[in-house]
Short mmCIF file of C-alpha atoms and ligand atoms in Angstrom, two decimals:
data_model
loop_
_atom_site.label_atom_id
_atom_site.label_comp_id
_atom_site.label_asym_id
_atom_site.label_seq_id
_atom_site.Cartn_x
_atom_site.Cartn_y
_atom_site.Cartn_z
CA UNK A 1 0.00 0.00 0.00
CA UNK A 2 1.26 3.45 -0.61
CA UNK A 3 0.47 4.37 2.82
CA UNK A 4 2.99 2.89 5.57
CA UNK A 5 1.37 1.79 8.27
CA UNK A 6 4.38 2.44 10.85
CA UNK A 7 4.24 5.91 9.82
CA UNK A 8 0.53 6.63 10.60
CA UNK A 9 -0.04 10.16 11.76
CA UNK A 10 -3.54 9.56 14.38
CA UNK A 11 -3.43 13.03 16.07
CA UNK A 12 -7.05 13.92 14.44
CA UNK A 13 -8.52 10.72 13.79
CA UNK A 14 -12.07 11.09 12.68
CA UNK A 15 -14.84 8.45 12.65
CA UNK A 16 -18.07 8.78 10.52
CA UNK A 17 -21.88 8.85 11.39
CA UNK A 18 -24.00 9.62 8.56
CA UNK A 19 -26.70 10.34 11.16
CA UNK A 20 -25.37 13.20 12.35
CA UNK A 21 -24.73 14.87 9.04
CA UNK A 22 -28.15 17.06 9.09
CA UNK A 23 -28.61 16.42 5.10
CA UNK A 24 -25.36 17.52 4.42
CA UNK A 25 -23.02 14.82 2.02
CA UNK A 26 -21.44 12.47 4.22
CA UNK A 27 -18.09 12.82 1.43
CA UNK A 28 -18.47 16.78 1.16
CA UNK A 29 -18.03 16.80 4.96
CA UNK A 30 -15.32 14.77 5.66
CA UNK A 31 -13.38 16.32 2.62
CA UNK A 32 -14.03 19.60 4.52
CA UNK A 33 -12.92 17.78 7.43
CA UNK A 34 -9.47 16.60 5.53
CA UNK A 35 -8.34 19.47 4.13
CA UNK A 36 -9.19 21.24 7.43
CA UNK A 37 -6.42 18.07 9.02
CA UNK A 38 -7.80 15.29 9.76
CA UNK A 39 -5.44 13.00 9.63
CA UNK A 40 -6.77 9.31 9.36
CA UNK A 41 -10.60 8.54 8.35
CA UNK A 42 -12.78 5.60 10.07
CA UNK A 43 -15.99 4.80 7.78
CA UNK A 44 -18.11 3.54 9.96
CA UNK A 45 -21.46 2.40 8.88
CA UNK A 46 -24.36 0.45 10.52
CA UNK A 47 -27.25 -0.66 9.18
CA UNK A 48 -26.54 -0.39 5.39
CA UNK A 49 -26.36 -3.14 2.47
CA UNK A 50 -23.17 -4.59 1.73
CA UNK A 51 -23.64 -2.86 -1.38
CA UNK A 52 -24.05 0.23 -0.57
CA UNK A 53 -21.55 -0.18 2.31
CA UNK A 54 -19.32 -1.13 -0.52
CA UNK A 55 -20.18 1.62 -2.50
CA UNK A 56 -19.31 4.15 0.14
CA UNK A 57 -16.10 2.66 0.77
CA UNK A 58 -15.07 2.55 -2.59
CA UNK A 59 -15.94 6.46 -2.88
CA UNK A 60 -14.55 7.41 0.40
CA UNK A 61 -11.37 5.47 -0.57
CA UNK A 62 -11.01 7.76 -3.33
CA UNK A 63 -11.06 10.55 -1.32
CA UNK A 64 -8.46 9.92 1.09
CA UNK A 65 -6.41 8.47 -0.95
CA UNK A 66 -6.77 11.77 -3.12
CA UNK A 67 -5.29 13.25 0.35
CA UNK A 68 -3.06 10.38 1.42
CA UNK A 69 -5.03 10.16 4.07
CA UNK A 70 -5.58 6.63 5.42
CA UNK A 71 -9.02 5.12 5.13
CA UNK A 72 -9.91 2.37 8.00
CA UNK A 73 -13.22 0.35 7.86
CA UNK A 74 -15.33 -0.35 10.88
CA UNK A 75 -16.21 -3.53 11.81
CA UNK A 76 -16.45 -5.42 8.09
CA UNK A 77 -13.43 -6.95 7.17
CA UNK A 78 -14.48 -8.03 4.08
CA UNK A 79 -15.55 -4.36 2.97
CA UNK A 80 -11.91 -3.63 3.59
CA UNK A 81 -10.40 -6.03 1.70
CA UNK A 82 -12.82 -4.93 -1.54
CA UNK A 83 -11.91 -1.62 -1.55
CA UNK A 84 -8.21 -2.17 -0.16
CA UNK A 85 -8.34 0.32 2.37
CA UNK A 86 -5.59 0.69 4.72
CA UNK A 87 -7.06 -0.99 8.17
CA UNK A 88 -9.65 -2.17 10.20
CA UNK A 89 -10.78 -1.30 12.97
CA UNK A 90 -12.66 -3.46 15.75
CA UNK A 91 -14.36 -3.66 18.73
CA UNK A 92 -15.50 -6.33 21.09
CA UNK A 93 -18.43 -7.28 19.31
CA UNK A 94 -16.68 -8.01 16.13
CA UNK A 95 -14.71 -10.31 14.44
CA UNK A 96 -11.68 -11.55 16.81
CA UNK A 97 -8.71 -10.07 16.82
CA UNK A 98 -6.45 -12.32 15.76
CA UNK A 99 -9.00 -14.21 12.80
CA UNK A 100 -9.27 -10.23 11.77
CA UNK A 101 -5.29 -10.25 11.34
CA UNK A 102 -4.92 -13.58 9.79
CA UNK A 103 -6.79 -12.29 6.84
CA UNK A 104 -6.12 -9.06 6.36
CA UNK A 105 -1.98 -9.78 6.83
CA UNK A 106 0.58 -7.87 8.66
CA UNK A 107 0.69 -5.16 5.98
CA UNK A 108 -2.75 -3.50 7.40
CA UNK A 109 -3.26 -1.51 9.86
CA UNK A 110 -5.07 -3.18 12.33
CA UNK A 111 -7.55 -1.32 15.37
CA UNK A 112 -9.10 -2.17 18.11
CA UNK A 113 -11.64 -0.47 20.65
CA UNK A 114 -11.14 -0.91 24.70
CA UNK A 115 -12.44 0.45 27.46
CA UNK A 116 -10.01 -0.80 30.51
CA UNK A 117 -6.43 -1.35 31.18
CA UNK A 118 -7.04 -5.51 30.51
CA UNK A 119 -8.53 -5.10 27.17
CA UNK A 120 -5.87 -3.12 26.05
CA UNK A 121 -3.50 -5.39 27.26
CA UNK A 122 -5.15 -8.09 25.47
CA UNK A 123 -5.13 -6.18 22.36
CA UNK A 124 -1.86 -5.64 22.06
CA UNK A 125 -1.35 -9.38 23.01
CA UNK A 126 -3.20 -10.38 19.59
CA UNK A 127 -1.54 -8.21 17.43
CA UNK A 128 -3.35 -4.94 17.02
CA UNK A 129 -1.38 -1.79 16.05
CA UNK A 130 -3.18 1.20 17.49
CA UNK A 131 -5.63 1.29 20.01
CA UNK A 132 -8.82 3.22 20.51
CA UNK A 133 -9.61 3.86 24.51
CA UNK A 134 -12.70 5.45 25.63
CA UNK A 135 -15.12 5.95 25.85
CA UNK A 136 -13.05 9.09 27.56
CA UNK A 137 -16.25 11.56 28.55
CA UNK A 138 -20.02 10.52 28.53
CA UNK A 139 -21.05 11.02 24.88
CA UNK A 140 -24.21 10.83 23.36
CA UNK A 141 -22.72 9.13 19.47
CA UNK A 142 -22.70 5.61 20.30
CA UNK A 143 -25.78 4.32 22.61
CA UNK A 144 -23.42 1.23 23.49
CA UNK A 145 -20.37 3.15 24.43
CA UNK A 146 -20.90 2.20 28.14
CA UNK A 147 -19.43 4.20 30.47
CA UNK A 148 -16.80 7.13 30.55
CA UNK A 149 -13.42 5.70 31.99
CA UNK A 150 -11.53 9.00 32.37
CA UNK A 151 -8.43 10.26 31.70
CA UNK A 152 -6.86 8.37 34.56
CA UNK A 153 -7.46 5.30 32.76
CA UNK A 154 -6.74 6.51 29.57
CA UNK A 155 -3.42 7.01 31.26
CA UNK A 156 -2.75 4.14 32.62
CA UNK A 157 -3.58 1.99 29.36
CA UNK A 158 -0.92 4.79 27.13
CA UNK A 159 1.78 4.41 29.79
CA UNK A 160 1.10 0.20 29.84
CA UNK A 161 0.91 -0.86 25.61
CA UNK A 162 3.61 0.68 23.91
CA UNK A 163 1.34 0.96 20.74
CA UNK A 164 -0.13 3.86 19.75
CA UNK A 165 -3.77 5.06 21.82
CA UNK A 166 -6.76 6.97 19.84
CA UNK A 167 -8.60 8.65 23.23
CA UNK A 168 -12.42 8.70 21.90
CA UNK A 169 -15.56 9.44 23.47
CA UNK A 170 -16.83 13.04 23.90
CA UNK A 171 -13.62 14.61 22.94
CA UNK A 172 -13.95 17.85 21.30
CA UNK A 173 -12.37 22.18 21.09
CA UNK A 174 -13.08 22.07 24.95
CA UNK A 175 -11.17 19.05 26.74
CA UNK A 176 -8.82 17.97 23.76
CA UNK A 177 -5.81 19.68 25.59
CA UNK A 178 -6.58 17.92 28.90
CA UNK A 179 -6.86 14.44 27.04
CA UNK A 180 -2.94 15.41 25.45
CA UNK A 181 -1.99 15.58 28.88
CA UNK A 182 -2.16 11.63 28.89
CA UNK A 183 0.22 11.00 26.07
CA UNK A 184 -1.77 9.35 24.11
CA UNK A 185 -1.52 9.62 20.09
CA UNK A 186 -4.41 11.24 19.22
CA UNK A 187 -7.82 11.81 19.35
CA UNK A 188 -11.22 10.13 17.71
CA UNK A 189 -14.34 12.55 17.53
CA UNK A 190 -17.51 11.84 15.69
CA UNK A 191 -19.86 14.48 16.32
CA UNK A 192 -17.59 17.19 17.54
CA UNK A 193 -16.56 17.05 14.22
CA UNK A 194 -19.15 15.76 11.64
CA UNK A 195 -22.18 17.25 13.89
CA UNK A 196 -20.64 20.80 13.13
CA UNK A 197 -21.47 22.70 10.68
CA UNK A 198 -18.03 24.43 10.53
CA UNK A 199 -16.36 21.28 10.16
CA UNK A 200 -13.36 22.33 8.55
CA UNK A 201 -12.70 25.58 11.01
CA UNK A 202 -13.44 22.68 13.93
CA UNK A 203 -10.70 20.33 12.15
CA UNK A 204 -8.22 23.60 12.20
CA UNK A 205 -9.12 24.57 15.60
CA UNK A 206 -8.61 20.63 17.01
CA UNK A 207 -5.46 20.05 15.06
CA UNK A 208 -3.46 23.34 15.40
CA UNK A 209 -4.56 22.50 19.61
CA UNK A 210 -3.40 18.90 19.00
CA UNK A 211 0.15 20.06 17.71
CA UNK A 212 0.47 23.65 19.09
CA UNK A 213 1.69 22.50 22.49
CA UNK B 1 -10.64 -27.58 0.81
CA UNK B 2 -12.31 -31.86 1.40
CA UNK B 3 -15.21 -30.34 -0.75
CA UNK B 4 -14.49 -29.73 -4.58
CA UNK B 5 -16.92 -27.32 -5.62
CA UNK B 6 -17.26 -29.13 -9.27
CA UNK B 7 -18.72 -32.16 -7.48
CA UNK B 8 -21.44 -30.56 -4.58
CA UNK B 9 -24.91 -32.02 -4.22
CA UNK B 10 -27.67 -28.83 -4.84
CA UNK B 11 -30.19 -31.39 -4.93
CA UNK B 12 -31.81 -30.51 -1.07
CA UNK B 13 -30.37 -26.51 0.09
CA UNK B 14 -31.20 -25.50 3.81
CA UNK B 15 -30.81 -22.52 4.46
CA UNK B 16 -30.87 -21.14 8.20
CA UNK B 17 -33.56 -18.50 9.34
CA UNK B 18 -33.30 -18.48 13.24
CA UNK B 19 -36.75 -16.41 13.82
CA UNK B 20 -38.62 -19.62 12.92
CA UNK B 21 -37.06 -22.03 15.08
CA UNK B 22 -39.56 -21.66 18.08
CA UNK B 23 -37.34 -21.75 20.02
CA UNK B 24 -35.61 -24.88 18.91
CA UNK B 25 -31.68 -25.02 18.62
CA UNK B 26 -30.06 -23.59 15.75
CA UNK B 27 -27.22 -26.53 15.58
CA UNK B 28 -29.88 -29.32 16.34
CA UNK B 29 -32.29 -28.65 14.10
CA UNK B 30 -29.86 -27.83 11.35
CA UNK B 31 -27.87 -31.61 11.93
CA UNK B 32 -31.44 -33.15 12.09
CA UNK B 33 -32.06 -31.98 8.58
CA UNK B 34 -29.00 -32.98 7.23
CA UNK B 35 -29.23 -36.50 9.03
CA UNK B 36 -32.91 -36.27 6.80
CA UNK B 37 -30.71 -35.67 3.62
CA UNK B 38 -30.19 -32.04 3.17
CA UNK B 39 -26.68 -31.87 1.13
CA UNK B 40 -25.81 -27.98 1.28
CA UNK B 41 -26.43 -25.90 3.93
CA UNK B 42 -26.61 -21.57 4.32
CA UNK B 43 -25.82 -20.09 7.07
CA UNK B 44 -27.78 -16.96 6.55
CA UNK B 45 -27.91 -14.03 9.80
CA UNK B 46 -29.68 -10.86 9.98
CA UNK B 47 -29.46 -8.33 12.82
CA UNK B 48 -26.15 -10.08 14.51
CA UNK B 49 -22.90 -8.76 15.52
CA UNK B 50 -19.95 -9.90 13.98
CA UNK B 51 -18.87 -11.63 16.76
CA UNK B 52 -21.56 -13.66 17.32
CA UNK B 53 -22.32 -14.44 13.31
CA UNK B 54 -18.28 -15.33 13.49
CA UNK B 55 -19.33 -17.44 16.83
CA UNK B 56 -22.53 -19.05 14.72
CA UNK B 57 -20.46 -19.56 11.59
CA UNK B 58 -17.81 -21.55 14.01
CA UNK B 59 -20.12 -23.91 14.58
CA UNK B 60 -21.92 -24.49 12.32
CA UNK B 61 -18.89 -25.05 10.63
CA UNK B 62 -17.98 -27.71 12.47
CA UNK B 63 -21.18 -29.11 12.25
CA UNK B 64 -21.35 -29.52 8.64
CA UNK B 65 -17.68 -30.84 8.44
CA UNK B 66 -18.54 -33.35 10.71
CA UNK B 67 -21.04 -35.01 7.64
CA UNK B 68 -18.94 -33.35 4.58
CA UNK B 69 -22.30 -31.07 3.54
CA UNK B 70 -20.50 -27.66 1.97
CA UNK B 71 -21.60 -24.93 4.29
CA UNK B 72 -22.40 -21.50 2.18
CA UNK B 73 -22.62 -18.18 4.15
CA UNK B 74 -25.35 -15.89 3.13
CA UNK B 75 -23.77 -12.32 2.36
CA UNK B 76 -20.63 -11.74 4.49
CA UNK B 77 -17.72 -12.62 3.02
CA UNK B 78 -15.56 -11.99 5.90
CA UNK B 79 -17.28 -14.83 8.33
CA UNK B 80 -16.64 -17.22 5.33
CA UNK B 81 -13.03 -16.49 5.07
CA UNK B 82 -12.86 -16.46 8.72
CA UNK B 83 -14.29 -19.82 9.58
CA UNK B 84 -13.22 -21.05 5.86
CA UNK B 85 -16.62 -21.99 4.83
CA UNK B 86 -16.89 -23.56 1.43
CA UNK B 87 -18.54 -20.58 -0.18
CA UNK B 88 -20.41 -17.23 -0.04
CA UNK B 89 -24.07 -16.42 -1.25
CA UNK B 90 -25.12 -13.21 -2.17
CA UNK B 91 -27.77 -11.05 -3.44
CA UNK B 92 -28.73 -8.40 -5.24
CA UNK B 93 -27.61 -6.35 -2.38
CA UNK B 94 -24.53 -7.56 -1.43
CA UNK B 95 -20.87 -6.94 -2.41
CA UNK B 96 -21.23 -7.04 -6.43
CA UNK B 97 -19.94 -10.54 -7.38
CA UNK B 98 -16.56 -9.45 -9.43
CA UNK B 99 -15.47 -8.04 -6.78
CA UNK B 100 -16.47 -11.33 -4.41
CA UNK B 101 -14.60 -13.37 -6.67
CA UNK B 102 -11.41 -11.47 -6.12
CA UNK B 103 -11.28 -11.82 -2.78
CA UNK B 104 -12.58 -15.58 -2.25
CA UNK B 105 -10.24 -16.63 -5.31
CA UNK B 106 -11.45 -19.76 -7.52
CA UNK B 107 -11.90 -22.65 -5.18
CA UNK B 108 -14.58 -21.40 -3.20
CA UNK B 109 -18.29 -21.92 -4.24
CA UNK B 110 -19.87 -18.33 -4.56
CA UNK B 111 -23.77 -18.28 -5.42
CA UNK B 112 -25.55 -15.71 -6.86
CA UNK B 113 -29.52 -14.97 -5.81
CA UNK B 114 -31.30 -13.71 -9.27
CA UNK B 115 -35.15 -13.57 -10.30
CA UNK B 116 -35.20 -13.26 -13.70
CA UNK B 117 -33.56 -14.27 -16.71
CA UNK B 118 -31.26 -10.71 -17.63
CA UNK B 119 -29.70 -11.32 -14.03
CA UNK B 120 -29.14 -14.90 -13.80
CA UNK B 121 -27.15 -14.27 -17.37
CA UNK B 122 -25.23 -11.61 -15.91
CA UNK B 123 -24.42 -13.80 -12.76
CA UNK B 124 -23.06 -16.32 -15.11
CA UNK B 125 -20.92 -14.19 -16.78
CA UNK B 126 -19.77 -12.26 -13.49
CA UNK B 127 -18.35 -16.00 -12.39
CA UNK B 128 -21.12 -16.78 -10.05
CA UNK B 129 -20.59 -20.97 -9.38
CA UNK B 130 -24.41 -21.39 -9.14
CA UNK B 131 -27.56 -19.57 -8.67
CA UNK B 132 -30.11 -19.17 -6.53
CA UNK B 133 -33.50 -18.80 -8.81
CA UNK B 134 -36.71 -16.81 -7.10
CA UNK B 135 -39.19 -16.59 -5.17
CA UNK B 136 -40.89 -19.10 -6.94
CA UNK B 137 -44.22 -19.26 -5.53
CA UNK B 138 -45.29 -16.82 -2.60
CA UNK B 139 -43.51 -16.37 0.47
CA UNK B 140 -43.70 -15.44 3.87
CA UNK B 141 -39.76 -16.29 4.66
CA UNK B 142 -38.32 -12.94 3.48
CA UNK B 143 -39.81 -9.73 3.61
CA UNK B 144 -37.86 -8.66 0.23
CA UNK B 145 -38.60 -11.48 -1.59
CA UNK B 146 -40.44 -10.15 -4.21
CA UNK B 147 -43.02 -11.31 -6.88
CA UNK B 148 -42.83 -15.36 -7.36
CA UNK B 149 -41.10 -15.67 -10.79
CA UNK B 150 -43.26 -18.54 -11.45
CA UNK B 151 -42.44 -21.91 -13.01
CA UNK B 152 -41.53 -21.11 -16.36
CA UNK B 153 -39.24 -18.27 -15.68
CA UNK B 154 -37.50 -21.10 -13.77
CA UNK B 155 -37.41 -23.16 -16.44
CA UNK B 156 -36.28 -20.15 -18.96
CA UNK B 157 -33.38 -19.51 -16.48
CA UNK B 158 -32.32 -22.99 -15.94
CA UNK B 159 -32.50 -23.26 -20.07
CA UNK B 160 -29.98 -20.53 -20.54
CA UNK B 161 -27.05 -20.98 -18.39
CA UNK B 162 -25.54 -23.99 -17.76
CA UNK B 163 -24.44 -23.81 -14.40
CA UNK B 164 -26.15 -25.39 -11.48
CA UNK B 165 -29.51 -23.41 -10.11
CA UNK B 166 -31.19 -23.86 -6.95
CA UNK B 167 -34.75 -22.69 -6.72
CA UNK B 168 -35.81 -20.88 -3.56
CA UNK B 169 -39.01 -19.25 -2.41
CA UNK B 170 -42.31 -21.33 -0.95
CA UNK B 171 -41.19 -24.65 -2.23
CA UNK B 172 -42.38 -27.50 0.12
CA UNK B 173 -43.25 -31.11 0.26
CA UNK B 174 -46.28 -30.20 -2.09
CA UNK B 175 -44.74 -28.06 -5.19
CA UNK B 176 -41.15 -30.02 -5.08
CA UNK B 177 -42.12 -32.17 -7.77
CA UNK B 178 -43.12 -29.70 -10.14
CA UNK B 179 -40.22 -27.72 -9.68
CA UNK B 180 -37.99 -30.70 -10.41
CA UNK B 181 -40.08 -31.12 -13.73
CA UNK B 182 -37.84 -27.49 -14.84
CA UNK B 183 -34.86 -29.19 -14.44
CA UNK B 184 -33.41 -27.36 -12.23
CA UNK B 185 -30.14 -29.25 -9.79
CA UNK B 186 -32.19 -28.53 -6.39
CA UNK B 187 -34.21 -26.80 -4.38
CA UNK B 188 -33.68 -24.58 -1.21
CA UNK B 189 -35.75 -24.28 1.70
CA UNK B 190 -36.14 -22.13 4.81
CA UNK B 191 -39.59 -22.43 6.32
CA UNK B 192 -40.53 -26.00 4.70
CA UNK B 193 -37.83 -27.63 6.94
CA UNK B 194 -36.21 -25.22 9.52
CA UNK B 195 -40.17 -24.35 10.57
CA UNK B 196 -41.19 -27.66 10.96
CA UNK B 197 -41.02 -29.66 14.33
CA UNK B 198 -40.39 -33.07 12.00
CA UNK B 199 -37.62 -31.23 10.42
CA UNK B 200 -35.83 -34.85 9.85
CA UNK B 201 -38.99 -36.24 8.17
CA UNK B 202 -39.76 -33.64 6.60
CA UNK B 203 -36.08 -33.33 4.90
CA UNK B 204 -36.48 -37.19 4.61
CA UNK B 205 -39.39 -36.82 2.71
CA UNK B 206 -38.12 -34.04 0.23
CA UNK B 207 -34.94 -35.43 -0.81
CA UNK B 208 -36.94 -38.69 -1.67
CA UNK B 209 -38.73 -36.64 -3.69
CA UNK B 210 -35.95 -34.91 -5.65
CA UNK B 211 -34.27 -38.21 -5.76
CA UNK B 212 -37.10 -40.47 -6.40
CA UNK B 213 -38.39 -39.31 -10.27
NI1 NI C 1 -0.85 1.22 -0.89
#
């Protein structure tokens, strides 16, 4: 892939919900959201066809890819391999980790979602290469995010895996200095980004924070 | 793979619809119909995570090794490669078939769902291994089923390409006959065997049928 995996920037690591759009065009936004510096795109989409599933990943491939940006598919493995994105990312009610990297090789990037210090552990254990912790604040995106495991936590799991740690879960302009503090990577946000209807000015705003200190 | 794709029985297709079990096991009911002479089974799941399809799949897997039956998996093409199933299904809906084939490479069996003549050429030519020809007659199995393409459209279809088809959609103990008067290789059930408490019997009963004349 033209994209190396061990060179993966994730300090702005955004994740999709075309729920939260408002009408607006789910690639319009996140192109905004790009150029604006995001640096790594999740497509995450539930309840969809294959085929249109497909279909978005095959378009929102293009995009990134326009950018150099990577492009990582939730959940559906074989949706990545079809449109040969970059990773997968998933989370405990998916596919297990190591059947996920058995297919997909040691070429893609490979994510996976925990909420405590064992799970991360564990994670690393099977081979994952970045992790995504949260969630970090109570957030009102995903209805099965359980509950908010601070940045203590979020601490402890950065300082214990030596892999890289997305923080996500009600990280936005407000607390995304306080969540640096932890070391961690970078930061996933969903609706602090997509929900906006500045969403490039938010993407400056996050990243500039995210680098500036 | 122990099952060569060039040499698989169509002649009696189950395929799996957990909402009609009553409350019957999956894995039970499923080795009772194949102990009654079923000789392919689907695994198909709606509405699941990927864990627990992957956890299903597993099994089931197992299952149909156990009595060499090829076990097909309805749509995701990522739970095949992950428990190595002999082939994928798919529909209208799904990934498109091209792009199937890439990914599942030659050996595997991949099916193709078409109701009418213009797509069951088209899955020929895409490299679909066999189709699945329907609704037949009326059903009340799937929601999306669509107008019953009737007998001779069956026929038609079975006329024109010359690999194996499968007719699906409110075939039973009563219509199996006439069906096998198109010429088609088999039939597949949901309802007709999976919703029956006799589910052996029954099966017993249909592939005598298909065999018999
Ligand atoms: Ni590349």
């Amino acid at each position: 892939m033209g994209i190396k995996k061990d060179s993966v920037d994730y300090s702005l690591y955004l994740v999709t919900d075309r729920n939260i759009l408002k009408g607006r065009d789910l690639f319009a936004a996140v192109e905004e959201a790009i150029l604006g510096g995001v640096t790594l795109v999740q497509l995450r989409e539930k309840e969809v066809s294959s085929k249109e599933f497909y279909n978005t990943a095959l378009k929102m491939k293009q995009l990134t890819s326009h950018y150099g940006i990577p492009l990582i598919i939730n959940d559906r493995l074989d949706i990545m391999l079809a449109v040969d994105a970059e990773g997968l990312h998933i989370g405990q009610e998916d596919l297990p980790l190591q059947a996920a990297r058995k297919i997909i090789g040691a070429d893609k990037i490979l994510g996976y979602s925990v909420s405590n210090l064992d799970e991360a552990k564990q994670g690393k254990a099977l081979g994952a290469d970045y992790l995504g912790a949260g969630p970090v604040y109570y957030t009102g995106t995903k209805s099965d995010a359980g509950k908010p495991i601070g940045l203590e936590e979020l601490k402890r799991i950065k300082d214990s895996v030596k892999i890289p740690v997305v923080a996500i879960g009600g990280i936005n302009e407000t607390n995304a200095a306080e969540v640096k503090q932890t070391g961690v990577d970078g930061i996933a946000l969903v609706s602090a980004i997509l929900g906006k209807q500045n969403t490039g000015a938010i993407s400056r705003q996050l990243i500039s924070l995210w680098k500036g200190n």
